[in-house]
Each structure stands twice: as C-alpha cells, then as structure tokens.
Amino acid sequence: MSFSFEVAHTHGAARRGVLTTPHGIVQTPAFMAVGTQGAVKAVTHRDLDRLGCEIILANTYHLYLRPGADRIGRLGGLHRFIGWNKPILTDSGGYQVFSLAERRTVNEEGATFRSHLDGSEHLLTPESAVDIQAQLGSDVAMVLDECLEHPATHDRACESLERTLRWAKRGRDHFVRLRGRMLGSDPRTSTSTGVRPPSTNPGQAQFGIIQGGTYPDLRRRSVEETVAIGFDAYAIGGLSVGEPIPVMYDVTEQTAQLLPADLPRYLMGVGTPVDLVECAARGIDMFDCVLPTRNARNGQLFTSTGRLNIKNAEFAEDERPLDEACACYTCRNFSRAYLRHLFQAGEMTAGTLNTLHNLHFYLDTMRRVREAIVFSTLEEVRQSYRRIFPA
Amino acid sequence: MSFSFEVAHTHGAARRGVLTTPHGIVQTPAFMAVGTQGAVKAVTHRDLDRLGCEIILANTYHLYLRPGADRIGRLGGLHRFIGWNKPILTDSGGYQVFSLAERRTVNEEGATFRSHLDGSEHLLTPESAVDIQAQLGSDVAMVLDECLEHPATHDRACESLERTLRWAKRGRDHFVRLRGRMLGSDPRTSTSTGVRPPSTNPGQAQFGIIQGGTYPDLRRRSVEETVAIGFDAYAIGGLSVGEPIPVMYDVTEQTAQLLPADLPRYLMGVGTPVDLVECAARGIDMFDCVLPTRNARNGQLFTSTGRLNIKNAEFAEDERPLDEACACYTCRNFSRAYLRHLFQAGEMTAGTLNTLHNLHFYLDTMRRVREAIVFSTLEEVRQSYRRIFPA
C-alpha cells in the first residue's frame, strides 16, 4: 500500500474519509494517540488494538536522542523496533527542540540545541529532520518548521513564516531526493551528513506545515507558498499555543478551506473533545494531543457527562463506573471507588485504567463524528459536546 | 462453593491438588501473585486472567490503612471492590506491621504501631486481624502471628512461638465466634471493637501459621499446638528472612511432613523459581512472593536460560525476545532492544511488559511442577531449574 486519501462523504466543511498508508488504513477524521518514546504511556499495543486505535504519533526529538534514530534504523525502523504494525506519524522534532531542549539557538541553517537528557549538542536542520524520519520509517513524516511564540507581532510572525517556507522548500527537496534515491533514480545523492542513512519505509509520505500565527493574510500566504512546494498533504501548526479558542477555531476554519480538498488536513496538537468535534466540522481530518493520556495519568477523566477528577473525596465510596454510558474495559469492570483508591495509592494500574478510558472516549468521539458526517447529524453532536463540556 | 482441598496425585512428598474456595478453584501447587493494595502492580486483572493466574494475595496492613477495611466492607468486600472474582488470600497484617510501620510496640494484647502513611496510631490484635479480614472477605484469612527476627536464640524463638500460639488460640476463637454469628448460631457475640463489622464472605477459611525459627524442636511443637487449635489449613511462616537456603529447605521439609496430609500447606513469602520447585518437591502447595513483580519493575527478568537484566548495554540492539522459549505476550511481540529502551526511557510500559513476562514464567513454572508430579518427572524439573539458576 502506498499513501493515498479518499473522501467518501462530506457534510458542510466536514469530511469522512479513508487514509491509506504503507501500514494500513485510517478512518478519518482520526485521533492519533501520542506515543512519545515509541509507546503510548501506560498502555500496551494490544490495549490500543482493542480500543480501535488505528494510528499513533511518535516524537522524533525523543527517539533521536534515545535510543537514537541510527539505532532504530539499524533495527529495521520504528514499526519493527516497537512491534506496532499499524500506521505511525512522526513529528519533525522541531516542537520539542523549541519547548524542551536547552540552550537552543536558531539560525537559517537550523536549530542548535543541547539534549535535555545529557547536555550533548545537536543540530536539527530541515534536511536532518528528513533523514532522521527516514531512518525511523514512519508512514507520515513532518517537515521541519519554526515554532512561533504566542503572542507574536505581525512582523515577527511574517519573519518566522518566511523562514518556515525556506525550510519547507529545503525539507521537501531533500525528501524528494531521498525518495528518488530509494527508488533508484539518483543513487549519487548524498544526505545532509554525507552518510546514507537507511530509509526504512519507501512509502513514507511527507506533510508540509502551515504557519502564520493568528494573521489571516499570513495563513493564506503560508498555504499558497507551502502548497506550491508540493507536499503529500498539509498540517496546520502553531495553534493551541495560548490563543483564545474562538481564534483557534477561526484560523482553523479559514486555513482548512484554503487547503487542497483531496488531501488530508492535520491539525497539530489539538485538543479537547469539543475541539475535535468543532475542528472536524471545519474540515480537519487528523488530530493528535497528549490531553487524554496525560490527563488520565493525573486522574482527570473525560466522560459523557463532563470532566471528572478521580482524586475527589466524593468518589471514595462511589460504586458507579467512571461513565455509565461507556463500554471501555475500565467502565465495564471497575468502580470510581476502586479507581480513586488506585490513584491515591499511587498504583501504576491507575494510570493504565484511566488511560484506557480517556483514549476510548477520544476514539469514540471520532467514531461519533465520522458517523455524524455520513448521516448529516454533526450539528447535534456539536451541541451535545458543547453542553457536556462548557467552555 | 465452600473451602476444601483434594490431593489428586502424590510423587514423593510432592502433591498435585485442587483447592476449592468460595470464588473458584486453584490448581496446586500454586503461586499467588502479590496485589498489595488490591492490584498486582503494573498489570490489569484481565492481564492476570490471560496469564492463567487463579489466586492473588492482598496485604491487610495496606488495605486497612488505605482505603480502610470499613470502607471495603461497606462496598461489599475486597472481591467486589477491586473487581476480581477469583480467589484472594489476605495476610494478617502482622508482617507489614513488623517491617513497615513506625514506632511499633508489641505486648501480649497485640501490636501498637503508627501508620507509615500519616503517623496515625493503630492497634492490631489477633481479634482485630480477624475482624479486618472478615470485612475484606478474602477467601483465605491468615491468623496474626508474631514475626521473629533472624537470627534469634532458641530462648527468644521459644518465647515468640509461645506468644504466637496464644495469639493463634485467640485468633481462631474469634474467627469461629464470628463464623458462628455469620451463620446465626450466636447472634449476641460482639467483636473486639464492640462494633459488628460486616463479614463479606461467609465461606472464608482461616489458616494457622507455624513458627519456631530454624529450631526443629520448636517447629515440631508449633505444628502440634497449632494443629491442636484446629485451623482450616496451615502456613509455614518465618522463613526466607535471611537464613541460608539449605536451612530454609530443611525446615520446610521437616515442617511440611508434620502437617496434616489432607490440608493445603502454604509457604509464606517464598521465593525464587528454584525455591518454588524445591519446596513443592518437599510438600508445599501454595506460595507467594513479590520477586517476579518487583524484579520486573527493576528490569530483572527470569528466563528459561537464567536471569537477565534488561538494563545491560548488550541488549541495546538485540532483536531476540527476552526468552526464546516463552509464549507470553511480551516475548511473542517485543525485542530485548525495545524492552531495554522502554526501561531506560522510564516508560510505565516497561514495568507492565516485564511483569507480564515474569508472572508468566512463575505461573509456567507451577504448571511444569504440577505436570511433573503427575508424571513422576519432578527430579528432572528440579535438576533443570538448578542448572538454569545456579546458587
């Protein structure tokens, strides 16, 4: 299977589609669970299979530093290394360099940073981000972009966008060269490091990233110039970084409608259950967010009647499941009282059972959204989610 | 189902049996995974089901302090509270009071201690240990004994044994009164606290505990006087506390052969895979130990070729499973390289996958032992385990 996307139904701006990758298909709109270091925290792959999880995201920055992309490449790529045979998307590493790494300096070449693990110095460039992800062999690689701080002036956002566009061109050119070499058309091409890294997934796709902050003119320019470069699909970056939610929805809506209708659209790092429903309604096909998994480990659950903090004393003798409407393993078998006890006692199983529930809730939300697009009932789903999770 | 035990085969001193409890049967010799706070650390109940785990142990001390035995009683007992419908054995709480609690003082009445959680003061007596376990409603309750330090002089061991015998009489009397009351024969009997606690498992059995340190005469006296009190079955306590392994085996062998042949024999807190095989060969039917679960979380695995420390750098690019002869989920799906990465990266999933493997190894060891008793091949199994795990 190679990379392709087909829209089967539309309902307003929303689309019900199927993404095909070298490791299988993904029903869209889709939520990608975050498996930062090659594992979705607190659950096993068979748990994910059972939840109906069709694609996970892994973080290039973390895997590059530990255990190392070279090592993963030698071991046959990320799918084989982690034992997950379904689709994987990797980010470029840029976001973590901007948010986690130490002593970071950015210039036209790329971002120099020190590892948060051992202080070692590294350079991430548009080309090396391609090489690293080629070694990882994810089904979808992301181009390296500059992550704009929020708030940013129009001048600053414009300047950053222009660098992102130059990086996008370099990243795409390098990716295309590498793909050509993989397919045998240009065997002399060397990589950015002069060493030919193994590319462990010849069918890997590369997504471009739309930036431009909260400025409609910059977003429009970003779409035009990024699409002109010609990626396999496009993501919307730089949102959910502190701007008001209505602004996030507006930028998403305006940007999504400018993007090619026949390619998947990925809204990076978003969001709450309401965000998923609202942005799917605005034409987004793919999402990722740490919220369901991280919140689960902190005892914060998403349920069909709203948020629930399992730490609360009121649950100490509550024999009901987290969510009486939920069919997940946790809700079918365990009481709030037991889940609160496990959390208070610091048992790892608390993280596991809470994560199973929150991921089920997120994946179930996407199933509802997909069904609602087909049956033209998305407005009811939106109202329902806004009622359950008031702003 | 009420409590019963049937020996189906014997081979030398070893017995292949079936233990029946109010929550189902247990094939013996059996290993009980330790679920200290009502959860076997790092795995879910469905993981345990899939591993073929038939009985778990829970720690009364921990559950009494958090979430509280009263609370568990109000919630219908431990099985219902934790959502585990198979057999559960609870210890008396004594061992943890002696090893974990702060400012402990022991006198004839019982043990006064302060909680390691909040410093609150508590008194554990032979009677309250019965009441607490009645609230928990485990299938097997253990009588409160005094835990003897090692090494101990004969005088000290004798003095401690005598207190343990007096406590055993009080504990058994109280258990029988409570059971009678549960069955309606003596409704006026009050508990040690004057409050009638709920007893959540009318079919609960109570095991006596044989003490006496490493002194054969004291062990013999302990058996005679404890059996004279008349428990539902007997455990051997006070071993695996620092004495040489050959001494542990000798005391186990000598003590086991003195115990009633028609009742299950439980060797408390033992041990390594070799210990399980060696002590099953000496007539033990039940074991518990934190070794497989705790070691798993520390990266120490038991395999068919010996111990393996997954932290070791030699495994960084080792594509083999932990144990090529193992059929567990971890070994069927993941490489040593990935498991090492998860461990080094501090992923919770490392604990889960390692625990699944070690518990599988332990439960598989018991399956081999049971089969070897039936087919009279236990000597081969013993030789094999001694070769794999040299002293």
PDB file of N, CA and C in Angstrom, chain A residues 57-65 89-107 109-114 116 122-130 132-133 136 141-149 156 160 163-164 167 207 209 211 237-238 241 266 268:
ATOM      1  N   LEU A  57       1.179   8.559  17.021  1.00  0.00           N
ATOM      2  CA  LEU A  57       2.198   9.565  16.732  1.00  0.00           C
ATOM      3  C   LEU A  57       3.406   9.297  17.621  1.00  0.00           C
ATOM      4  N   ALA A  58       4.584   9.406  17.058  1.00  0.00           N
ATOM      5  CA  ALA A  58       5.797   9.293  17.873  1.00  0.00           C
ATOM      6  C   ALA A  58       6.621  10.559  17.688  1.00  0.00           C
ATOM      7  N   ASN A  59       7.375  10.920  18.725  1.00  0.00           N
ATOM      8  CA  ASN A  59       8.126  12.172  18.704  1.00  0.00           C
ATOM      9  C   ASN A  59       9.568  11.947  18.275  1.00  0.00           C
ATOM     10  N   THR A  60       9.909  12.540  17.164  1.00  0.00           N
ATOM     11  CA  THR A  60      11.247  12.391  16.587  1.00  0.00           C
ATOM     12  C   THR A  60      12.335  12.874  17.534  1.00  0.00           C
ATOM     13  N   TYR A  61      12.117  14.007  18.197  1.00  0.00           N
ATOM     14  CA  TYR A  61      13.123  14.546  19.118  1.00  0.00           C
ATOM     15  C   TYR A  61      13.513  13.507  20.169  1.00  0.00           C
ATOM     16  N   HIS A  62      12.502  12.924  20.811  1.00  0.00           N
ATOM     17  CA  HIS A  62      12.793  11.953  21.875  1.00  0.00           C
ATOM     18  C   HIS A  62      13.501  10.713  21.324  1.00  0.00           C
ATOM     19  N   LEU A  63      13.000  10.195  20.206  1.00  0.00           N
ATOM     20  CA  LEU A  63      13.572   8.957  19.671  1.00  0.00           C
ATOM     21  C   LEU A  63      14.973   9.190  19.087  1.00  0.00           C
ATOM     22  N   TYR A  64      15.188  10.375  18.559  1.00  0.00           N
ATOM     23  CA  TYR A  64      16.503  10.729  18.025  1.00  0.00           C
ATOM     24  C   TYR A  64      17.539  10.726  19.147  1.00  0.00           C
ATOM     25  N   LEU A  65      17.143  11.278  20.305  1.00  0.00           N
ATOM     26  CA  LEU A  65      18.075  11.324  21.436  1.00  0.00           C
ATOM     27  C   LEU A  65      18.208   9.964  22.118  1.00  0.00           C
ATOM     28  N   LEU A  89       2.748   8.257  12.566  1.00  0.00           N
ATOM     29  CA  LEU A  89       3.166   9.584  12.114  1.00  0.00           C
ATOM     30  C   LEU A  89       4.247  10.070  13.053  1.00  0.00           C
ATOM     31  N   THR A  90       5.300  10.635  12.502  1.00  0.00           N
ATOM     32  CA  THR A  90       6.315  11.261  13.358  1.00  0.00           C
ATOM     33  C   THR A  90       6.316  12.758  13.128  1.00  0.00           C
ATOM     34  N   ASP A  91       6.506  13.516  14.195  1.00  0.00           N
ATOM     35  CA  ASP A  91       6.695  14.955  14.021  1.00  0.00           C
ATOM     36  C   ASP A  91       8.137  15.210  13.596  1.00  0.00           C
ATOM     37  N   SER A  92       8.478  16.457  13.364  1.00  0.00           N
ATOM     38  CA  SER A  92       9.807  16.775  12.822  1.00  0.00           C
ATOM     39  C   SER A  92      10.865  16.862  13.907  1.00  0.00           C
ATOM     40  N   GLY A  93      10.428  16.941  15.152  1.00  0.00           N
ATOM     41  CA  GLY A  93      11.359  17.182  16.248  1.00  0.00           C
ATOM     42  C   GLY A  93      11.433  18.646  16.632  1.00  0.00           C
ATOM     43  N   GLY A  94      10.971  19.513  15.721  1.00  0.00           N
ATOM     44  CA  GLY A  94      11.107  20.950  15.954  1.00  0.00           C
ATOM     45  C   GLY A  94      10.381  21.430  17.206  1.00  0.00           C
ATOM     46  N   TYR A  95       9.159  20.978  17.381  1.00  0.00           N
ATOM     47  CA  TYR A  95       8.372  21.488  18.511  1.00  0.00           C
ATOM     48  C   TYR A  95       9.065  21.208  19.842  1.00  0.00           C
ATOM     49  N   GLN A  96       9.614  19.996  19.981  1.00  0.00           N
ATOM     50  CA  GLN A  96      10.296  19.667  21.246  1.00  0.00           C
ATOM     51  C   GLN A  96      11.619  20.433  21.394  1.00  0.00           C
ATOM     52  N   VAL A  97      12.292  20.650  20.255  1.00  0.00           N
ATOM     53  CA  VAL A  97      13.515  21.459  20.332  1.00  0.00           C
ATOM     54  C   VAL A  97      13.165  22.845  20.865  1.00  0.00           C
ATOM     55  N   PHE A  98      12.026  23.370  20.395  1.00  0.00           N
ATOM     56  CA  PHE A  98      11.643  24.710  20.839  1.00  0.00           C
ATOM     57  C   PHE A  98      11.098  24.714  22.269  1.00  0.00           C
ATOM     58  N   SER A  99      10.580  23.572  22.736  1.00  0.00           N
ATOM     59  CA  SER A  99       9.930  23.576  24.048  1.00  0.00           C
ATOM     60  C   SER A  99      10.708  22.846  25.137  1.00  0.00           C
ATOM     61  N   LEU A 100      11.536  21.883  24.778  1.00  0.00           N
ATOM     62  CA  LEU A 100      12.188  21.038  25.792  1.00  0.00           C
ATOM     63  C   LEU A 100      13.697  21.203  25.872  1.00  0.00           C
ATOM     64  N   ALA A 101      14.316  21.415  24.725  1.00  0.00           N
ATOM     65  CA  ALA A 101      15.776  21.373  24.686  1.00  0.00           C
ATOM     66  C   ALA A 101      16.380  22.575  25.408  1.00  0.00           C
ATOM     67  N   GLU A 102      17.631  22.448  25.762  1.00  0.00           N
ATOM     68  CA  GLU A 102      18.320  23.508  26.490  1.00  0.00           C
ATOM     69  C   GLU A 102      19.259  24.272  25.563  1.00  0.00           C
ATOM     70  N   ARG A 103      19.547  25.516  25.936  1.00  0.00           N
ATOM     71  CA  ARG A 103      20.493  26.377  25.196  1.00  0.00           C
ATOM     72  C   ARG A 103      20.291  26.289  23.682  1.00  0.00           C
ATOM     73  N   ARG A 104      19.084  26.581  23.275  1.00  0.00           N
ATOM     74  CA  ARG A 104      18.708  26.485  21.878  1.00  0.00           C
ATOM     75  C   ARG A 104      19.046  27.774  21.152  1.00  0.00           C
ATOM     76  N   THR A 105      19.665  27.663  19.986  1.00  0.00           N
ATOM     77  CA  THR A 105      19.849  28.836  19.120  1.00  0.00           C
ATOM     78  C   THR A 105      19.380  28.442  17.732  1.00  0.00           C
ATOM     79  N   VAL A 106      18.673  29.352  17.102  1.00  0.00           N
ATOM     80  CA  VAL A 106      18.122  29.067  15.781  1.00  0.00           C
ATOM     81  C   VAL A 106      18.714  30.040  14.793  1.00  0.00           C
ATOM     82  N   ASN A 107      19.231  29.530  13.698  1.00  0.00           N
ATOM     83  CA  ASN A 107      19.616  30.420  12.609  1.00  0.00           C
ATOM     84  C   ASN A 107      19.107  29.819  11.306  1.00  0.00           C
ATOM     85  N   GLU A 109      20.378  27.988   9.134  1.00  0.00           N
ATOM     86  CA  GLU A 109      20.707  26.594   8.875  1.00  0.00           C
ATOM     87  C   GLU A 109      19.737  25.632   9.577  1.00  0.00           C
ATOM     88  N   GLY A 110      19.442  25.955  10.833  1.00  0.00           N
ATOM     89  CA  GLY A 110      18.562  25.079  11.607  1.00  0.00           C
ATOM     90  C   GLY A 110      18.608  25.466  13.077  1.00  0.00           C
ATOM     91  N   ALA A 111      18.309  24.501  13.940  1.00  0.00           N
ATOM     92  CA  ALA A 111      18.279  24.762  15.377  1.00  0.00           C
ATOM     93  C   ALA A 111      19.375  23.959  16.063  1.00  0.00           C
ATOM     94  N   THR A 112      20.245  24.683  16.770  1.00  0.00           N
ATOM     95  CA  THR A 112      21.260  24.018  17.584  1.00  0.00           C
ATOM     96  C   THR A 112      20.720  23.957  19.007  1.00  0.00           C
ATOM     97  N   PHE A 113      20.877  22.791  19.641  1.00  0.00           N
ATOM     98  CA  PHE A 113      20.332  22.657  20.995  1.00  0.00           C
ATOM     99  C   PHE A 113      21.132  21.644  21.766  1.00  0.00           C
ATOM    100  N   ARG A 114      20.929  21.679  23.063  1.00  0.00           N
ATOM    101  CA  ARG A 114      21.519  20.645  23.912  1.00  0.00           C
ATOM    102  C   ARG A 114      20.428  19.719  24.404  1.00  0.00           C
ATOM    103  N   HIS A 116      18.093  17.514  26.584  1.00  0.00           N
ATOM    104  CA  HIS A 116      17.625  17.630  27.967  1.00  0.00           C
ATOM    105  C   HIS A 116      18.025  16.400  28.780  1.00  0.00           C
ATOM    106  N   HIS A 122      23.420  19.183  19.587  1.00  0.00           N
ATOM    107  CA  HIS A 122      22.883  18.644  18.338  1.00  0.00           C
ATOM    108  C   HIS A 122      22.426  19.784  17.445  1.00  0.00           C
ATOM    109  N   LEU A 123      22.398  19.488  16.136  1.00  0.00           N
ATOM    110  CA  LEU A 123      21.885  20.442  15.156  1.00  0.00           C
ATOM    111  C   LEU A 123      20.749  19.764  14.395  1.00  0.00           C
ATOM    112  N   LEU A 124      19.602  20.399  14.427  1.00  0.00           N
ATOM    113  CA  LEU A 124      18.462  19.885  13.665  1.00  0.00           C
ATOM    114  C   LEU A 124      18.217  20.833  12.496  1.00  0.00           C
ATOM    115  N   THR A 125      18.300  20.301  11.285  1.00  0.00           N
ATOM    116  CA  THR A 125      18.076  21.118  10.090  1.00  0.00           C
ATOM    117  C   THR A 125      16.891  20.533   9.319  1.00  0.00           C
ATOM    118  N   PRO A 126      16.382  21.284   8.355  1.00  0.00           N
ATOM    119  CA  PRO A 126      15.302  20.720   7.529  1.00  0.00           C
ATOM    120  C   PRO A 126      15.724  19.401   6.889  1.00  0.00           C
ATOM    121  N   GLU A 127      17.005  19.300   6.515  1.00  0.00           N
ATOM    122  CA  GLU A 127      17.482  18.071   5.885  1.00  0.00           C
ATOM    123  C   GLU A 127      17.634  16.939   6.896  1.00  0.00           C
ATOM    124  N   SER A 128      18.212  17.265   8.063  1.00  0.00           N
ATOM    125  CA  SER A 128      18.422  16.174   9.028  1.00  0.00           C
ATOM    126  C   SER A 128      17.084  15.685   9.590  1.00  0.00           C
ATOM    127  N   ALA A 129      16.091  16.566   9.690  1.00  0.00           N
ATOM    128  CA  ALA A 129      14.762  16.120  10.133  1.00  0.00           C
ATOM    129  C   ALA A 129      14.192  15.090   9.160  1.00  0.00           C
ATOM    130  N   VAL A 130      14.495  15.269   7.868  1.00  0.00           N
ATOM    131  CA  VAL A 130      14.066  14.293   6.858  1.00  0.00           C
ATOM    132  C   VAL A 130      14.832  12.980   7.038  1.00  0.00           C
ATOM    133  N   ILE A 132      16.387  11.771   9.656  1.00  0.00           N
ATOM    134  CA  ILE A 132      16.047  11.066  10.897  1.00  0.00           C
ATOM    135  C   ILE A 132      14.720  10.324  10.727  1.00  0.00           C
ATOM    136  N   GLN A 133      13.741  11.009  10.164  1.00  0.00           N
ATOM    137  CA  GLN A 133      12.433  10.365   9.991  1.00  0.00           C
ATOM    138  C   GLN A 133      12.495   9.255   8.934  1.00  0.00           C
ATOM    139  N   LEU A 136      13.620   6.393  10.908  1.00  0.00           N
ATOM    140  CA  LEU A 136      12.503   5.896  11.717  1.00  0.00           C
ATOM    141  C   LEU A 136      11.503   5.147  10.832  1.00  0.00           C
ATOM    142  N   ALA A 141       5.902  11.582   7.638  1.00  0.00           N
ATOM    143  CA  ALA A 141       6.942  12.423   8.217  1.00  0.00           C
ATOM    144  C   ALA A 141       6.477  13.870   8.128  1.00  0.00           C
ATOM    145  N   MET A 142       6.867  14.670   9.097  1.00  0.00           N
ATOM    146  CA  MET A 142       6.521  16.098   9.071  1.00  0.00           C
ATOM    147  C   MET A 142       7.761  16.895   8.714  1.00  0.00           C
ATOM    148  N   VAL A 143       7.543  17.965   7.940  1.00  0.00           N
ATOM    149  CA  VAL A 143       8.649  18.845   7.577  1.00  0.00           C
ATOM    150  C   VAL A 143       9.028  19.692   8.794  1.00  0.00           C
ATOM    151  N   LEU A 144      10.290  20.119   8.871  1.00  0.00           N
ATOM    152  CA  LEU A 144      10.713  20.981   9.984  1.00  0.00           C
ATOM    153  C   LEU A 144      10.203  22.401   9.767  1.00  0.00           C
ATOM    154  N   ASP A 145       9.534  22.948  10.772  1.00  0.00           N
ATOM    155  CA  ASP A 145       9.081  24.337  10.720  1.00  0.00           C
ATOM    156  C   ASP A 145       9.631  25.080  11.929  1.00  0.00           C
ATOM    157  N   GLU A 146       9.543  26.417  11.875  1.00  0.00           N
ATOM    158  CA  GLU A 146       9.926  27.193  13.055  1.00  0.00           C
ATOM    159  C   GLU A 146       8.677  27.404  13.890  1.00  0.00           C
ATOM    160  N   CYS A 147       8.767  27.114  15.168  1.00  0.00           N
ATOM    161  CA  CYS A 147       7.602  27.252  16.034  1.00  0.00           C
ATOM    162  C   CYS A 147       7.557  28.670  16.578  1.00  0.00           C
ATOM    163  N   LEU A 148       6.508  29.366  16.199  1.00  0.00           N
ATOM    164  CA  LEU A 148       6.346  30.768  16.570  1.00  0.00           C
ATOM    165  C   LEU A 148       5.783  30.866  17.987  1.00  0.00           C
ATOM    166  N   GLU A 149       6.352  31.784  18.755  1.00  0.00           N
ATOM    167  CA  GLU A 149       5.836  32.014  20.101  1.00  0.00           C
ATOM    168  C   GLU A 149       4.497  32.765  20.024  1.00  0.00           C
ATOM    169  N   ARG A 156       6.947  39.792  13.361  1.00  0.00           N
ATOM    170  CA  ARG A 156       7.643  38.586  13.849  1.00  0.00           C
ATOM    171  C   ARG A 156       7.035  37.330  13.221  1.00  0.00           C
ATOM    172  N   SER A 160       9.045  34.733  10.764  1.00  0.00           N
ATOM    173  CA  SER A 160       9.118  33.313  11.102  1.00  0.00           C
ATOM    174  C   SER A 160       8.519  32.471   9.978  1.00  0.00           C
ATOM    175  N   ARG A 163      10.951  32.069   7.145  1.00  0.00           N
ATOM    176  CA  ARG A 163      11.959  31.036   7.411  1.00  0.00           C
ATOM    177  C   ARG A 163      11.326  29.644   7.280  1.00  0.00           C
ATOM    178  N   THR A 164      10.149  29.482   7.813  1.00  0.00           N
ATOM    179  CA  THR A 164       9.450  28.197   7.710  1.00  0.00           C
ATOM    180  C   THR A 164       9.265  27.793   6.253  1.00  0.00           C
ATOM    181  N   TRP A 167      12.633  26.703   4.919  1.00  0.00           N
ATOM    182  CA  TRP A 167      12.913  25.371   5.464  1.00  0.00           C
ATOM    183  C   TRP A 167      12.042  24.310   4.781  1.00  0.00           C
ATOM    184  N   PHE A 207       4.367  15.564   5.109  1.00  0.00           N
ATOM    185  CA  PHE A 207       3.370  16.638   5.200  1.00  0.00           C
ATOM    186  C   PHE A 207       4.082  17.983   5.371  1.00  0.00           C
ATOM    187  N   ILE A 209       3.703  22.052   6.640  1.00  0.00           N
ATOM    188  CA  ILE A 209       3.032  22.662   7.791  1.00  0.00           C
ATOM    189  C   ILE A 209       2.716  24.122   7.505  1.00  0.00           C
ATOM    190  N   GLN A 211       1.971  27.749   8.731  1.00  0.00           N
ATOM    191  CA  GLN A 211       2.160  28.615   9.900  1.00  0.00           C
ATOM    192  C   GLN A 211       1.510  29.968   9.608  1.00  0.00           C
ATOM    193  N   GLY A 237      -0.133  24.136  11.793  1.00  0.00           N
ATOM    194  CA  GLY A 237       0.661  24.208  13.010  1.00  0.00           C
ATOM    195  C   GLY A 237       0.470  25.543  13.699  1.00  0.00           C
ATOM    196  N   GLY A 238       1.080  25.680  14.845  1.00  0.00           N
ATOM    197  CA  GLY A 238       1.095  26.964  15.531  1.00  0.00           C
ATOM    198  C   GLY A 238      -0.222  27.355  16.169  1.00  0.00           C
ATOM    199  N   VAL A 241      -1.625  27.235  21.192  1.00  0.00           N
ATOM    200  CA  VAL A 241      -0.405  27.637  21.890  1.00  0.00           C
ATOM    201  C   VAL A 241      -0.687  28.796  22.845  1.00  0.00           C
ATOM    202  N   TYR A 266      -4.312  17.994   8.722  1.00  0.00           N
ATOM    203  CA  TYR A 266      -3.939  17.563  10.087  1.00  0.00           C
ATOM    204  C   TYR A 266      -3.760  18.797  10.955  1.00  0.00           C
ATOM    205  N   MET A 268      -2.369  20.123  14.215  1.00  0.00           N
ATOM    206  CA  MET A 268      -1.354  19.592  15.135  1.00  0.00           C
ATOM    207  C   MET A 268      -1.593  19.992  16.595  1.00  0.00           C
TER     208      MET A 268
END
